[in-house]
Short mmCIF file of C-alpha atoms and ligand atoms in Angstrom, two decimals:
data_model
loop_
_atom_site.label_atom_id
_atom_site.label_comp_id
_atom_site.label_asym_id
_atom_site.label_seq_id
_atom_site.Cartn_x
_atom_site.Cartn_y
_atom_site.Cartn_z
CA MET A 1 94.95 123.98 107.67
CA ASN A 2 95.63 120.76 108.20
CA LYS A 3 97.09 120.36 104.82
CA PHE A 4 99.15 123.15 105.07
CA LEU A 5 100.42 122.33 108.77
CA THR A 6 101.18 118.48 107.19
CA LEU A 7 103.17 120.15 103.93
CA LEU A 8 104.97 122.32 106.63
CA ILE A 9 106.35 119.50 109.40
CA VAL A 10 107.51 117.10 106.14
CA LEU A 11 109.93 119.70 104.48
CA THR A 12 110.75 120.07 107.93
CA GLY A 13 111.84 116.34 108.04
CA LEU A 14 113.36 116.86 104.72
CA TYR A 15 116.03 120.28 105.64
CA CYS A 16 116.54 118.19 108.58
CA GLN A 17 117.47 115.08 106.17
CA SER A 18 119.57 116.73 104.43
CA THR A 19 121.70 118.73 106.70
CA PHE A 20 125.00 117.31 106.80
CA ALA A 21 126.18 117.54 110.48
CA LEU A 22 122.54 115.90 112.07
CA ASP A 23 124.47 113.28 110.18
CA ILE A 24 127.53 112.74 112.74
CA GLU A 25 127.10 110.94 116.08
CA VAL A 26 129.69 111.51 118.70
CA LYS A 27 129.07 108.99 121.42
CA ASN A 28 131.66 108.39 124.97
CA GLY A 29 133.35 112.00 123.68
CA VAL A 30 135.89 111.80 126.71
CA VAL A 31 138.90 114.57 128.05
CA ARG A 32 141.61 113.35 129.70
CA ALA A 33 141.27 115.82 133.20
CA PRO A 34 145.07 118.09 132.22
CA ILE A 35 147.94 117.33 134.57
CA PRO A 36 149.53 120.57 136.35
CA GLY A 37 151.94 121.88 133.87
CA MET A 38 151.24 119.83 131.04
CA ALA A 39 150.41 122.38 127.84
CA ASN A 40 148.87 119.30 126.28
CA THR A 41 145.95 116.91 126.67
CA VAL A 42 143.54 114.78 125.10
CA GLY A 43 140.57 113.35 123.80
CA TYR A 44 138.53 110.40 122.99
CA MET A 45 135.61 108.93 121.41
CA GLU A 46 133.09 107.26 118.93
CA LEU A 47 132.12 108.85 115.61
CA THR A 48 129.45 107.96 113.35
CA ASN A 49 128.64 108.24 110.18
CA ASN A 50 125.26 107.76 110.25
CA SER A 51 124.79 109.00 106.48
CA ASN A 52 124.42 106.82 102.80
CA ASP A 53 127.84 109.98 101.62
CA ASN A 54 131.48 109.66 103.14
CA ILE A 55 131.56 113.17 105.71
CA ILE A 56 134.91 114.80 106.04
CA LEU A 57 136.07 116.20 109.80
CA THR A 58 138.42 119.36 108.09
CA SER A 59 138.98 120.34 112.25
CA ALA A 60 137.40 121.62 115.52
CA LYS A 61 137.78 123.62 117.67
CA SER A 62 137.47 124.52 121.46
CA ALA A 63 137.15 127.44 124.14
CA VAL A 64 139.19 125.26 126.14
CA ALA A 65 142.49 125.15 124.17
CA ASP A 66 144.39 127.33 121.52
CA ARG A 67 143.85 124.48 118.75
CA VAL A 68 142.13 121.25 118.19
CA GLU A 69 144.01 118.28 115.86
CA VAL A 70 142.72 115.46 114.81
CA HIS A 71 145.53 112.83 115.80
CA ASP A 72 146.85 109.66 114.53
CA HIS A 73 149.26 107.16 116.22
CA ILE A 74 151.59 105.42 112.60
CA MET A 75 154.77 103.02 112.91
CA ASN A 76 157.39 104.37 111.50
CA ASP A 77 160.32 101.88 111.94
CA GLY A 78 159.34 99.65 114.33
CA VAL A 79 158.42 103.29 116.36
CA MET A 80 154.69 104.03 117.68
CA LYS A 81 154.35 108.48 115.95
CA MET A 82 151.81 111.20 116.64
CA VAL A 83 151.28 112.39 113.09
CA LYS A 84 149.10 115.41 112.28
CA LEU A 85 145.74 115.25 110.15
CA ASP A 86 144.59 117.82 108.25
CA SER A 87 140.94 115.56 107.74
CA LEU A 88 139.43 113.09 108.58
CA THR A 89 137.45 110.73 105.79
CA ILE A 90 134.41 109.05 107.57
CA THR A 91 132.19 106.52 105.12
CA ALA A 92 129.38 106.62 104.79
CA ASN A 93 127.44 104.47 107.92
CA GLU A 94 131.16 104.69 109.10
CA THR A 95 132.50 105.27 112.98
CA LYS A 96 135.65 105.91 114.05
CA ARG A 97 137.09 104.94 117.34
CA PHE A 98 139.28 107.71 119.38
CA GLN A 99 141.23 105.23 121.51
CA THR A 100 144.58 105.20 123.72
CA GLY A 101 147.29 104.22 119.96
CA GLY A 102 145.29 105.39 117.49
CA LEU A 103 143.13 108.26 116.99
CA HIS A 104 142.75 110.81 119.27
CA LEU A 105 141.60 114.91 119.09
CA MET A 106 144.63 116.95 120.38
CA PHE A 107 144.08 119.90 122.55
CA ILE A 108 147.73 121.90 122.68
CA GLY A 109 148.03 125.46 124.32
CA LEU A 110 144.95 124.62 127.58
CA ASP A 111 143.57 126.99 129.45
CA HIS A 112 143.62 125.18 133.01
CA LYS A 113 141.34 127.11 134.33
CA GLU A 114 138.41 125.47 131.42
CA ALA A 115 140.03 122.71 131.55
CA MET A 116 139.45 121.58 135.19
CA LYS A 117 135.83 122.21 134.38
CA LYS A 118 133.34 118.62 134.99
CA THR A 119 133.27 119.28 130.81
CA ILE A 120 134.64 120.23 128.07
CA ASP A 121 133.12 121.61 124.39
CA VAL A 122 134.63 120.70 121.54
CA THR A 123 133.09 122.40 118.37
CA PHE A 124 133.92 120.12 114.77
CA ILE A 125 132.97 121.98 111.23
CA PHE A 126 132.93 119.52 107.96
CA GLN A 127 133.38 120.67 104.67
CA ASP A 128 130.49 121.10 103.69
CA GLY A 129 130.56 124.38 106.41
CA SER A 130 128.55 123.11 108.72
CA GLU A 131 128.84 122.49 112.28
CA GLN A 132 128.77 120.31 115.17
CA VAL A 133 129.18 121.65 119.29
CA VAL A 134 128.94 118.23 121.26
CA THR A 135 129.91 117.96 124.78
CA PHE A 136 132.65 116.26 126.02
CA ASN A 137 132.88 114.23 129.62
CA VAL A 138 136.90 114.81 131.49
CA LYS A 139 137.60 112.60 132.77
CA SER A 140 141.26 110.89 134.40
CA ILE A 141 142.72 108.61 132.18
CA HIS A 142 146.49 107.40 133.05
CA GLN A 143 147.70 105.16 130.42
CA HIS A 144 148.37 107.66 127.68
CA HIS A 145 152.00 110.06 127.91
CA HIS A 146 152.47 112.06 125.69
CU1 CU B 1 148.40 113.39 119.85
#
């Protein structure tokens, strides 16, 4: 019986390690408190790939917005421009920092009643079909313009 239990625990451990989404760790997830009358807001976080394989984020969604997109800023003729990324590759053991003027989550078509809560759940969807739900804190952030 003991041997069987040990085997079960080992097998469970192996199963967890091979589950893709658990290799992704999100820290300091923050969503800018929506400004009245604005349909969009932004989110920032640190996204770490703890695995030895590349992980590709293909989309994100949240109940508080019609769409959640991954955006980046690029320099175009000396002007900072926002671009939508169709996917984001986080290489093995890399941390992607979502921050002002760089990568960010864009919440489009906000449900203000929902988005004014203290936290917002965001579901990240990866290329292997796995999903991971991350809770973001809602905070007032003033310096970002959209
Ligand atoms: Cu944006």
